[in-house]
XYZ file of C-alpha atoms in Angstrom:
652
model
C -34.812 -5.820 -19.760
C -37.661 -5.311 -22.137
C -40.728 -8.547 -22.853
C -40.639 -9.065 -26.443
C -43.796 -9.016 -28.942
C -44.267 -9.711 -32.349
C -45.428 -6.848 -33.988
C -43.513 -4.741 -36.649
C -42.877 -2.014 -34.573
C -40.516 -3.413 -32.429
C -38.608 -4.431 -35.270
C -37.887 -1.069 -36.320
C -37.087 -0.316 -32.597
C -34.274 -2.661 -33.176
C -33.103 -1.746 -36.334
C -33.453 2.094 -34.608
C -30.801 1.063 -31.825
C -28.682 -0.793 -33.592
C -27.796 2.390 -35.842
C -27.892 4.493 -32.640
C -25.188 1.858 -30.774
C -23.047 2.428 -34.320
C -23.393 6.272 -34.238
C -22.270 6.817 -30.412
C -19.342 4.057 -31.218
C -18.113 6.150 -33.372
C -18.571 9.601 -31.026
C -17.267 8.118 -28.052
C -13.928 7.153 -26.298
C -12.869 3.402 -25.908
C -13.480 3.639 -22.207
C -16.780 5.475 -22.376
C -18.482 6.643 -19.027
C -20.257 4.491 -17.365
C -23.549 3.416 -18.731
C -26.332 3.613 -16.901
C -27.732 1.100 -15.019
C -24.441 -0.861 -14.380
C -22.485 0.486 -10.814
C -18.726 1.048 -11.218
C -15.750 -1.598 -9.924
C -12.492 -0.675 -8.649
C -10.013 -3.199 -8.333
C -8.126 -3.958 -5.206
C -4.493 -3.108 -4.526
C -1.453 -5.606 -5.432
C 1.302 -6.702 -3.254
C 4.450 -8.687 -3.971
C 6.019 -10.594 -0.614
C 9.118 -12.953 -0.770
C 7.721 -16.636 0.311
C 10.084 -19.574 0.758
C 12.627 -17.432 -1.578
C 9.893 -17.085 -4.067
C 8.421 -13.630 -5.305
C 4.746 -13.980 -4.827
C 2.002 -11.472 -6.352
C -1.342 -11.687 -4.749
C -4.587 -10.003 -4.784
C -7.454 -9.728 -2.812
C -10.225 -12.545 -3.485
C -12.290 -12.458 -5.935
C -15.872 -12.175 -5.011
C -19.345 -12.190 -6.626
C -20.438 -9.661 -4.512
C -18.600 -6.676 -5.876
C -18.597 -8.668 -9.569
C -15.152 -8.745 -10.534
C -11.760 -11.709 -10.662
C -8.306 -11.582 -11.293
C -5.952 -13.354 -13.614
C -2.499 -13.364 -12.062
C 0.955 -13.703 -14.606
C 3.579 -14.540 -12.084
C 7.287 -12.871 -12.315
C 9.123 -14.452 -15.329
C 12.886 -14.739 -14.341
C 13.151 -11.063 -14.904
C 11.086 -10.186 -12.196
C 7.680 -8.954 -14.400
C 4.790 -9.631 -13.353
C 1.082 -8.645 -14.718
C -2.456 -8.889 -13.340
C -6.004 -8.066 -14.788
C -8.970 -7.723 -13.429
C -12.535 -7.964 -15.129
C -15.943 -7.904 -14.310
C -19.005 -9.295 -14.723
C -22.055 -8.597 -17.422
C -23.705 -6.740 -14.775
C -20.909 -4.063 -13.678
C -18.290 -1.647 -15.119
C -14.595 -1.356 -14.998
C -14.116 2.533 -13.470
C -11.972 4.365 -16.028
C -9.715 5.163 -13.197
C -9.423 2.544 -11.106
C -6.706 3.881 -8.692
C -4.281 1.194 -6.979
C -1.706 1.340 -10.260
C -4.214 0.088 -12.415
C -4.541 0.735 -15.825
C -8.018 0.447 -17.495
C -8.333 -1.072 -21.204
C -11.973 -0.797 -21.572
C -15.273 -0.989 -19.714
C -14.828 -4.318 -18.541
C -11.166 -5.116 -17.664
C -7.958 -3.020 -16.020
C -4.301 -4.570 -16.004
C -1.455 -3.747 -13.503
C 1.888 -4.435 -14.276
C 5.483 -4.335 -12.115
C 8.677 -6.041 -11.734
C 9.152 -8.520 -8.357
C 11.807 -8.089 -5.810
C 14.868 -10.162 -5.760
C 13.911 -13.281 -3.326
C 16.266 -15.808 -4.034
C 18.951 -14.387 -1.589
C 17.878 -15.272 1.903
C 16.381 -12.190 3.988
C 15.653 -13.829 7.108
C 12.119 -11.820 7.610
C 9.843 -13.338 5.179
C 6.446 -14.192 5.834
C 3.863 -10.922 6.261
C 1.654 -10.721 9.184
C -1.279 -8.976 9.668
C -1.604 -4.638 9.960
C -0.733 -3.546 13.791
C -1.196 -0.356 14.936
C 1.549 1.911 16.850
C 0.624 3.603 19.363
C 3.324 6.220 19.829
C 3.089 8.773 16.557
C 0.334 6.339 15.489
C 1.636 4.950 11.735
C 0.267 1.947 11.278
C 2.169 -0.467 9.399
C 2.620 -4.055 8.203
C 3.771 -5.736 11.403
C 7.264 -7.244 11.083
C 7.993 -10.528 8.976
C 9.923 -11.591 11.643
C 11.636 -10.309 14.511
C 15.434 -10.035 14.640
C 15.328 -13.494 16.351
C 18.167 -15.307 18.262
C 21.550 -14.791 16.979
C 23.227 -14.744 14.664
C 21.381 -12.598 12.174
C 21.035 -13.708 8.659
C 23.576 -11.680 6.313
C 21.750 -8.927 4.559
C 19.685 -9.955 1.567
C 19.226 -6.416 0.080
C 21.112 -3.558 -1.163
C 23.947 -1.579 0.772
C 22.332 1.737 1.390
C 25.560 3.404 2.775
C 25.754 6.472 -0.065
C 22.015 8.098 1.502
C 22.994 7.798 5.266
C 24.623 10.328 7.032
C 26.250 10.031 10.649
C 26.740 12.267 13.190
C 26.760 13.648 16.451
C 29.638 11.062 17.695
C 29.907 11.137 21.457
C 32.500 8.849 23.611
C 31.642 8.281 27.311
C 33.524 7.028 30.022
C 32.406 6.644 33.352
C 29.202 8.706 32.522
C 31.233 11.244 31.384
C 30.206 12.334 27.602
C 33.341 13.596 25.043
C 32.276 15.311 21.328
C 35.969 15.456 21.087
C 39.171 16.571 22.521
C 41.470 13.848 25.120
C 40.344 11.209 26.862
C 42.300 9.181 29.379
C 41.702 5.736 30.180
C 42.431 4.132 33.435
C 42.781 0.798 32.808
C 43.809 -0.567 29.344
C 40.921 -2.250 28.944
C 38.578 0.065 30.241
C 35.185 0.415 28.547
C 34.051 3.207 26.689
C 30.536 3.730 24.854
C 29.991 5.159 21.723
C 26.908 6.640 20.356
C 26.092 8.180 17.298
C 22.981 9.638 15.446
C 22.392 8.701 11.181
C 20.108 9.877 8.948
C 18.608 8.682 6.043
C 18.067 11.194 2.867
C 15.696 9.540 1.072
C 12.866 6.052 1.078
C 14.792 2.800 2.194
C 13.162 -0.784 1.308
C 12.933 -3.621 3.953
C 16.376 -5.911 3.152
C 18.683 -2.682 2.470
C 21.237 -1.815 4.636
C 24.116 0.298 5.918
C 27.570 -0.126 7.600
C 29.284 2.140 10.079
C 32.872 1.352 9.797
C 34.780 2.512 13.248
C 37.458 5.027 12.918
C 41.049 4.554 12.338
C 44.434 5.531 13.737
C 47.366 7.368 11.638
C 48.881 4.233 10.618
C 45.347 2.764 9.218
C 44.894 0.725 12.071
C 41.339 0.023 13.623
C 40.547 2.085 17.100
C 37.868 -0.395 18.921
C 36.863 -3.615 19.264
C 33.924 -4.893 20.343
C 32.937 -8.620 20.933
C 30.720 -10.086 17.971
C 27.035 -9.607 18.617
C 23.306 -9.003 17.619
C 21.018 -6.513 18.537
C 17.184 -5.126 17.470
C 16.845 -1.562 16.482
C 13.911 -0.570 17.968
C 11.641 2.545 17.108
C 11.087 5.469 19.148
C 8.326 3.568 21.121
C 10.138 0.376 21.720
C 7.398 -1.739 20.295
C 8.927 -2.931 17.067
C 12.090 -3.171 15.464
C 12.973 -1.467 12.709
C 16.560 -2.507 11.920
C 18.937 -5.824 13.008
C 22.416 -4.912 13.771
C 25.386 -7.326 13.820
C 28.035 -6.138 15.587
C 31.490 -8.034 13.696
C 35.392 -7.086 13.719
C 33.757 -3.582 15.091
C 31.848 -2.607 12.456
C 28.062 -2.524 12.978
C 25.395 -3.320 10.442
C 22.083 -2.265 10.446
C 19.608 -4.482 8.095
C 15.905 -2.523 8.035
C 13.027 -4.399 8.537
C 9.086 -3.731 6.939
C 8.511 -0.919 9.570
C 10.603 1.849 7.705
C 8.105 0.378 4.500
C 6.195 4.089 3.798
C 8.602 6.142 6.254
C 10.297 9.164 4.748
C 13.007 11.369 6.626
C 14.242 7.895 8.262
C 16.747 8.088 11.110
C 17.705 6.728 14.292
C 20.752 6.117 16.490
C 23.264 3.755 17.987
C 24.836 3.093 20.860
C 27.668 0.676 21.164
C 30.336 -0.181 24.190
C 33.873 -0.700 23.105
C 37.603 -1.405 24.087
C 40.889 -0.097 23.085
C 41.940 -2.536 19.604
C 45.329 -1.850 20.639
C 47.924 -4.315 21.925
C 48.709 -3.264 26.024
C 52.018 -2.034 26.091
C 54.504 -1.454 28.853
C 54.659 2.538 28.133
C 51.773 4.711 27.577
C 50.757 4.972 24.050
C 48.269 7.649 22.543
C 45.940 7.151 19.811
C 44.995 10.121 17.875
C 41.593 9.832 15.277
C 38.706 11.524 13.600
C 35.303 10.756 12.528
C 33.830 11.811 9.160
C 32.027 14.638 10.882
C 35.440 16.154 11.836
C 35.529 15.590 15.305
C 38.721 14.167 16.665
C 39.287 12.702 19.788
C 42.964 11.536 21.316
C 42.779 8.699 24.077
C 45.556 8.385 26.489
C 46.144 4.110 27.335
C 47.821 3.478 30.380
C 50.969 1.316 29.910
C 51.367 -0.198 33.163
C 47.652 -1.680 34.676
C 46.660 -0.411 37.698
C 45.288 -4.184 39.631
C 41.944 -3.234 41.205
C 39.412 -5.485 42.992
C 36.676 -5.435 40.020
C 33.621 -7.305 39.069
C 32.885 -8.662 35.207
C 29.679 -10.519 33.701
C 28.573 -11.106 30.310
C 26.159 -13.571 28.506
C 27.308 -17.223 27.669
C 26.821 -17.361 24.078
C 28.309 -19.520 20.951
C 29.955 -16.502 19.931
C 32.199 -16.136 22.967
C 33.082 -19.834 23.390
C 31.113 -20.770 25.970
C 27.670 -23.131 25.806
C 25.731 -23.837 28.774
C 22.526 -25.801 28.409
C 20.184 -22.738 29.230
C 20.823 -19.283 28.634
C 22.690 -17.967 31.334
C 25.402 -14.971 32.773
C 28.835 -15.888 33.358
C 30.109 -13.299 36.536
C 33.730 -12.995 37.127
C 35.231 -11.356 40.294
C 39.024 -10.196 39.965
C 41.210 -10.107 42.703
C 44.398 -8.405 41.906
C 47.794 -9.712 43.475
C 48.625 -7.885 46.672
C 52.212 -7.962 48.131
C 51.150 -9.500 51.414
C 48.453 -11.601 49.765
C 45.304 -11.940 51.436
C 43.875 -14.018 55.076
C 40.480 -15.611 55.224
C 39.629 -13.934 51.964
C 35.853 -13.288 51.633
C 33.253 -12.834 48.709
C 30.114 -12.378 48.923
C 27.535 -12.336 45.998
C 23.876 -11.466 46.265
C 21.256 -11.760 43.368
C 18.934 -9.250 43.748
C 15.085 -9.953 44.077
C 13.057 -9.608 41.197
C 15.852 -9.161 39.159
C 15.176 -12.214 36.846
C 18.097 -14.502 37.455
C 19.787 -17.253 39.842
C 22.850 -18.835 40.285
C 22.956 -21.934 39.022
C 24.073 -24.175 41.548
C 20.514 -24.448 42.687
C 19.277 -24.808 38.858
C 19.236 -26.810 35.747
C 22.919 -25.773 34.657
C 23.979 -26.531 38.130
C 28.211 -25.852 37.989
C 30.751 -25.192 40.326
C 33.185 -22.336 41.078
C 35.773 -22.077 38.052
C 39.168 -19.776 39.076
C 42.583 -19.219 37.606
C 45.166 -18.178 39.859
C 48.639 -17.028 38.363
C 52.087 -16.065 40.286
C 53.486 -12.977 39.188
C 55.681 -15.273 36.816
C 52.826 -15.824 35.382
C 53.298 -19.503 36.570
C 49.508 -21.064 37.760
C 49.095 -21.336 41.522
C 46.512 -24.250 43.201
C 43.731 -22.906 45.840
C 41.993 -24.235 48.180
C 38.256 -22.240 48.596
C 34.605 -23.209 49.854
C 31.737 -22.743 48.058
C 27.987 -21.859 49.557
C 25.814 -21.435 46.896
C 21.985 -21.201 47.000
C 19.668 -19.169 44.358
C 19.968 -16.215 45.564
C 23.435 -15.813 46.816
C 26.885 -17.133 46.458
C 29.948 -17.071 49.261
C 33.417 -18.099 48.362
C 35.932 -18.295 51.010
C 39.611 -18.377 50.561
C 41.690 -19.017 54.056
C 44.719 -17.632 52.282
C 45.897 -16.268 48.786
C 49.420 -16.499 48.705
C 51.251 -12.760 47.860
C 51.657 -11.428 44.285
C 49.059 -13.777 43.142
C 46.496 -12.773 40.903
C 42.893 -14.629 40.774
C 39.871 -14.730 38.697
C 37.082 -16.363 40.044
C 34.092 -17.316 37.571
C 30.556 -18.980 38.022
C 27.354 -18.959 36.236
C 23.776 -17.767 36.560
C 20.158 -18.985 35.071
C 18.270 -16.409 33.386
C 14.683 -16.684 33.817
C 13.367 -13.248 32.568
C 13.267 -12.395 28.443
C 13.943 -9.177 28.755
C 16.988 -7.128 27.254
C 18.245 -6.577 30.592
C 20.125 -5.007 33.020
C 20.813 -7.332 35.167
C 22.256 -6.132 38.151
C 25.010 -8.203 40.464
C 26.178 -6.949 43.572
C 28.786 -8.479 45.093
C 31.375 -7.423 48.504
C 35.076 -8.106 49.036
C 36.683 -8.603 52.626
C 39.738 -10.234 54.390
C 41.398 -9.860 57.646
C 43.982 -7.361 56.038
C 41.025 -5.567 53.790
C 38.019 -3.511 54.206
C 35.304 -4.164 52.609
C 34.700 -3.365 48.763
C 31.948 -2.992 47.285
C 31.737 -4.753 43.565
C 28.969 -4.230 41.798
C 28.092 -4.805 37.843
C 25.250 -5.335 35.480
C 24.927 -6.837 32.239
C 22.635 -6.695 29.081
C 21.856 -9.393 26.568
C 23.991 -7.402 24.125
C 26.210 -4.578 24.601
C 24.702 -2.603 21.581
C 21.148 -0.492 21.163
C 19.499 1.190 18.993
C 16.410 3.431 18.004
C 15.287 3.816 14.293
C 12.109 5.817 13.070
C 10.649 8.214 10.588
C 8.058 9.968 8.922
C 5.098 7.742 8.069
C 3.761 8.677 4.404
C -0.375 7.366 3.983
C -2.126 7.056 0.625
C -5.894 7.563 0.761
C -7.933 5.194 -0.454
C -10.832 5.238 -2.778
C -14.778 5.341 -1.611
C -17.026 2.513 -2.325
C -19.347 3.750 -5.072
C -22.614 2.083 -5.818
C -24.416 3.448 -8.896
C -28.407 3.457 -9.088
C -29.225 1.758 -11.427
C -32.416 -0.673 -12.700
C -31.333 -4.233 -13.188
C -34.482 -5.400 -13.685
C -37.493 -3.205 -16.022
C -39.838 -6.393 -16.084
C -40.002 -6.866 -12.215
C -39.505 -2.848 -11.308
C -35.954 -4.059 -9.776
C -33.873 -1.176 -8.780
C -31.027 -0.208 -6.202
C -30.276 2.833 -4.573
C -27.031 4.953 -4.934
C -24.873 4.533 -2.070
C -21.293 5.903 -0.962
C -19.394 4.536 1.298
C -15.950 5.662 2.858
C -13.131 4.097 3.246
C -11.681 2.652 6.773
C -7.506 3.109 5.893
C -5.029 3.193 6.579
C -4.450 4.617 9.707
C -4.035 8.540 9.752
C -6.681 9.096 7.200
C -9.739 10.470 8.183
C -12.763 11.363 5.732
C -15.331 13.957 5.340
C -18.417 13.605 2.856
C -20.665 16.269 1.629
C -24.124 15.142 1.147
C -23.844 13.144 4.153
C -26.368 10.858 4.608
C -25.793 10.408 0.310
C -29.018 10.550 -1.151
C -30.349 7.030 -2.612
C -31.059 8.989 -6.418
C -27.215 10.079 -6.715
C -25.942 12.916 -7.490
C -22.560 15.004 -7.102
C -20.068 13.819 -3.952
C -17.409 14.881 -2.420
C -14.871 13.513 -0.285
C -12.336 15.398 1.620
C -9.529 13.218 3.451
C -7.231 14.663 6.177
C -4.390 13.398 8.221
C -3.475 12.421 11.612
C -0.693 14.315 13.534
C 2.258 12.645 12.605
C 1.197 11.747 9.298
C 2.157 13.020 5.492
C 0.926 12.317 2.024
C 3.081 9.897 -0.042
C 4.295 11.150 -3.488
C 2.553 10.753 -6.539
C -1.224 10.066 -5.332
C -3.629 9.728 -8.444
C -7.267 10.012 -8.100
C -7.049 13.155 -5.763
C -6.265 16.713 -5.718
C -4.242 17.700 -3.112
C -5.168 20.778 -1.297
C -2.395 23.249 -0.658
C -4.142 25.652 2.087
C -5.229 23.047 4.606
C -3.235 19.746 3.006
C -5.983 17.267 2.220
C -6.876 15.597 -0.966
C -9.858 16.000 -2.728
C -12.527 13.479 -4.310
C -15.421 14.752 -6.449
C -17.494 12.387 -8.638
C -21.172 12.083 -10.198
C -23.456 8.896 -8.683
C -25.621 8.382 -11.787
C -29.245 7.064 -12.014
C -31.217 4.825 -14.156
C -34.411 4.722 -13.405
C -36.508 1.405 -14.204
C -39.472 2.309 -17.038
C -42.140 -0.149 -17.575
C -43.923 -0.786 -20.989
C -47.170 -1.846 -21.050
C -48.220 -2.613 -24.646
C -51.766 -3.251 -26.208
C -51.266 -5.610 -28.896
C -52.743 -4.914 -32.344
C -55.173 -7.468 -33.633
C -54.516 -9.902 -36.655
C -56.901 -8.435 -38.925
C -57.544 -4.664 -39.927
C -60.295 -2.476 -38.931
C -62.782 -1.841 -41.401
C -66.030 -0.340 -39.974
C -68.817 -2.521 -40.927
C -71.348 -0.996 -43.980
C -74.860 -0.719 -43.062
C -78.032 -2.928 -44.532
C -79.276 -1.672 -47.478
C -82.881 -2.337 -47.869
C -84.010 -3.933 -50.777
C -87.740 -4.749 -51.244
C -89.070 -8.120 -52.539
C -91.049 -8.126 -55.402
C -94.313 -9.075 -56.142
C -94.365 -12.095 -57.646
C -96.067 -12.013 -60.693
C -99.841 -12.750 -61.148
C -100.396 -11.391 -57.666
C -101.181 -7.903 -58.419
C -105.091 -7.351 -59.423
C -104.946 -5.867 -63.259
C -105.969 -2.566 -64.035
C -104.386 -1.804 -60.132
C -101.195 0.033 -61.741
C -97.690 -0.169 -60.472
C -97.112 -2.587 -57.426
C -96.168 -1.137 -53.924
C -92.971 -3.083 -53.005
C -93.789 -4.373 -49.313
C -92.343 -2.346 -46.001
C -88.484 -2.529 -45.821
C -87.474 -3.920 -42.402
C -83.647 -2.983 -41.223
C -81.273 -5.292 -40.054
C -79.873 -5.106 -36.360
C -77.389 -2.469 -36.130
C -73.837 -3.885 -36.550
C -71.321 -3.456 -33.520
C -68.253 -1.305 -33.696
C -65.144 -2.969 -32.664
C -63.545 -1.479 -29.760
C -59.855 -1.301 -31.826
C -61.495 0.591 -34.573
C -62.365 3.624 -31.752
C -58.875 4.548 -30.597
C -56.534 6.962 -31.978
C -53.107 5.522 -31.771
C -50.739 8.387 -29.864
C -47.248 8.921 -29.325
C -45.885 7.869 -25.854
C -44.792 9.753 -23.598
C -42.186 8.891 -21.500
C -40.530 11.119 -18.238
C -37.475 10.003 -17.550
C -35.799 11.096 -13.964
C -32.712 13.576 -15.204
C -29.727 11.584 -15.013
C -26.513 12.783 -13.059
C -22.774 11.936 -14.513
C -20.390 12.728 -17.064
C -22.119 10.748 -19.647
C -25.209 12.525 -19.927
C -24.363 14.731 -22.323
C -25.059 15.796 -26.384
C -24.867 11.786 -27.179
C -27.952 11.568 -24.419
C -30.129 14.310 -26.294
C -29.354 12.402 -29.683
C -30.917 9.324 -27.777
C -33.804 10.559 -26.733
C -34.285 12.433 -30.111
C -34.442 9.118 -32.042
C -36.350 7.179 -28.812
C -38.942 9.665 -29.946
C -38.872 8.916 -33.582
C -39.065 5.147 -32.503
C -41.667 5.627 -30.043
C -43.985 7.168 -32.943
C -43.199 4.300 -35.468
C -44.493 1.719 -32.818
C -47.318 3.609 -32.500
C -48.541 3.702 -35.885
C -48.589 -0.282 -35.344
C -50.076 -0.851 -31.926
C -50.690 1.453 -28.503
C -48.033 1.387 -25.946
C -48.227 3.201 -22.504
C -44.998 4.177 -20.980
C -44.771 4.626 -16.485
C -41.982 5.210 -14.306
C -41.405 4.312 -10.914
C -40.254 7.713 -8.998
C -37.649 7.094 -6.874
């Protein structure tokens, strides 16, 4: 900022830049560098989140400090959306602002995109703030939501099936693992666990899912069933969940949450405990079947049940039937029909310490001791049994089960712990004409898990870059360069060279490197990647415009005209004064007037100013600078042949 004076020469300054300003318009780009004196603004980055079934685009706030605001076009039914971003008079838009942001001239960027779908429900949907994990480290957007209680919402995204391969099917019964080959069951109904590894081959997007359908038999038929239920898939770590399965009809469905947001080479696997889908029959049946990795398995199902003493639990949930004002386990105890029956019939049922449960006769969903007792007619048969119950242990006693009856004896226990489980329940079996047995069971709040995780893929963010720059000529206002790194995301580190950055400017560079367990996304702008040691690159020019103060002698109203001297010009004799006869009168002595004074204007030689400027770092200090300070010459010695002007810089 320059004071104004009214002299002519000043005027011609103007008139000068003016028809400078019109010849570098017409040499330069639209989005020239950036001038000096004004620092450089990047705008923030843009995120879309579904709220209330609404896509919402927001930015970060505007503020005055780094002197730019946004104008935000929200998604039209199509899903496009468009924000700009300007700044202020006394700052510059970057011409590459990073972030997806397009500049359109020195003073405003736009960034365009199209909005999810959000008018499906997706269960998940409000964003929370950045977590960190601690196992490979990615840091991510914490979950919208977790999984919560069940059931899961239906999937609100796309089916994801076509990119996700399975594998590495294994069937295990009684702790015994099978990739393939026969398997023979026991009981009917005996449990078996499958587990199976998948893969995904390319990015997946919070909402999309996949389906495992389970296998079929030669005549199209399913293999297993499973009881409906819900389960988190957690990651490697255990800390948050990165899918929601819903177990239904035996088929499992795994909905992905934000966490696999950024992840690359995505997989996981599942575990899952099933039973038999077939009918019991009276013969032994086999079921023959293959997975779509070609392993095939044959399972051998008893036709005839072998009647053990056995112990059962499970969780009492809508989905089974059953409601019970808490949550709480539902333990059965099976005693099979024995052809002499059973005297002074005994069972005993401790719950371990710790373990996070209690019957509930001694709590809030206090019940008593349900059984079913059938002849071997099948026709029902009435008992008559004690109960002792107390928190921590339950006694049923039976003074006689007639022969060939069968009974089922159920009751329930609190849950006080939130955790996934086991639970453990140890129970014993005795009568006169039977030794003890031992029955002993656990149970889990589903009887499904799962681990999902991947490759966590990190952008690296853009320094802070303050130009140096005078706002202010008539006060000698000026601020120092300054760089200053970024903080994220998480496994990004940075290295600057100069470091401490030196207040005039100057070249910088910016190296950024990742964390173990870290890669670079695709298509990062702004950097150059580094193939030898894989980190990205930043190089740019801090410029510097250094304040220059005028200080300007004004020229006086009136021109300088050196005064003429006195000329001496005798009086004459006035006449009759002279004596006659005494010749030619003598003029009287000539005394000079005092001398006149010089004006101090009229002694100085107007020069040309000279003015050292600091040299100026940046891409814009080229040919179109030299032309400048070609004509600031030319100016600066028309405003001297008007008035004196005496250029100083303050060295910074």
């Amino acid at each position: 900022m320059r004071q104004s004076y009214r002299f002519t020469g000043l005027r011609i300054v103007g008139l000068l830049g003016l028809l400078l300003s019109m010849m570098l318009t017409l040499v330069s780009p639209t989005i020239a560098a950036q001038p000096a004196g004004k620092p450089l603004v990047y705008p923030g980055p843009v995120s879309v989140a579904c709220v209330s079934g609404t896509a919402t685009v927001s930015v970060p706030s505007d503020t005055t400090e780094d002197g730019i605001f946004y104008v935000i076009t929200q998604p039209d039914a199509s899903g496009n959306f468009q924000v700009t971003a300007q700044v202020g008079d006394a700052y510059y838009m970057a011409g590459t602002p990073g972030n997806g942001w397009t500049a359109t001239n020195n003073w405003n960027a736009v960034y365009t995109g199209v909005a999810p779908d959000c008018s499906a429900p997706t269960g998940p949907t409000t964003t929370q703030p950045t977590t960190t994990n601690p196992g490979t480290g990615p840091s991510v957007f914490a979950l919208p939501l977790d999984c919560g209680t069940a059931p899961y919402p239906a999937p609100s995204g796309s089916n994801v099936g076509s990119v996700i391969g399975f594998s590495n099917y294994v069937l295990t019964q009684n702790g015994v693992a099978h990739t393939s080959g026969n398997i023979t069951l026991t009981q009917p109904n005996e449990v078996l666990t499958l587990s199976f590894d998948w893969d995904a081959s390319t990015y997946v997007q919070p909402g999309q899912y996949f389906v495992f359908e389970g296998p079929l038999d030669s005549s199209g038929n399913k293999v297993f069933s499973s009881p409906k239920q819900w389960f988190p898939v957690w990651n490697h770590t255990g800390e948050f969940q990165a899918g929601c399965a819903s177990v239904v009809d035996g088929d499992i469905t795994v909905q992905f949450t934000s966490y696999v947001t950024n992840r690359w080479a995505l997989g996981g696997s599942v575990e899952l405990e099933l039973e038999l889908a077939r009918d019991q029959s009276v013969e032994s049946t086999t079921v023959d079947f293959s997975f779509d990795d070609g392993s095939t398995f044959s399972i051998t199902i008893p036709g005839k049940p072998i009647d053990l003493f056995g112990k059962r639990g499970w969780f009492n949930r809508d989905d089974q039937g059953i409601e019970q004002p808490i949550t709480s386990i539902r333990w059965q105890i099976h005693v099979p029909a024995n052809a002499d029956g059973y005297n002074n019939l005994v069972l005993a049922d401790i719950a371990p310490a710790g373990n996070g449960w209690s019957f509930s006769c001694a709590g809030p969903a206090a019940t008593s001791t349900m059984y079913n007792a059938t002849a071997a007619d099948g026709s029902p048969v009435h008992l008559d049994f004690s109960e002792q119950c107390s928190a921590t242990a339950m006694t049923l006693t039976v003074a006689r089960v007639p022969a060939n009856t069968t009974v089922n004896f159920f009751f329930d226990a609190d849950i006080s712990s939130t955790a996934e489980g086991p639970f453990y329940n140890e129970a014993t079996a005795s009568a006169d004409n039977l030794n003890t047995v031992p029955l002993d069971y656990e149970v889990r709040r589903t009887k499904g898990r799962g681990v999902a995780d991947g490759i966590y893929s990190v952008t690296p963010q853009f320094p802070s870059i303050t130009h140096a720059a005078c706002v202010d000529e008539v006060n000698d206002t000026w601020i120092p360069a300054k760089v200053v790194l970024p903080t994220g995301p998480d496994g990004v580190s940075y290295v600057m060279t100069p470091n401490p950055f030196p207040e005039t400017g100057g070249y910088v560079k910016i190296v950024a490197s990742l964390d173990e367990g870290y890669y670079w996304a695709n298509d990062i702008s702004g950097w150059t990647f580094n193939e030898s040691d894989n980190t990205m690159i930043y190089e740019a020019q801090v410029t510097n415009d250094p304040c220059v103060i005028e200080t300007v002698t004004p020229t006086p109203d009136y021109p300088c005209v050196p005064p003429t001297p006195e000329v001496c010009i005798p009086t004459p004799t006035p006449e009759g004064e002279n004596p006659p006869g005494e010749g030619t009168p003598t003029p009287p002595p000539c005394v000079p007037g005092p001398t006149p004074t010089v004006p101090a204007w009229c002694l100085v030689t107007p020069t040309p100013p000279t003015v050292n400027e600091l040299p100026k770092t940046g891409g814009d200090q080229g040919s179109g600078n030299s032309t400048l300070i070609a004509a600031g010459m030319l100016a600066a010695t028309v405003i001297a042949a008007a008035g004196a002007v005496t250029y100083r810089e303050r060295t910074r």
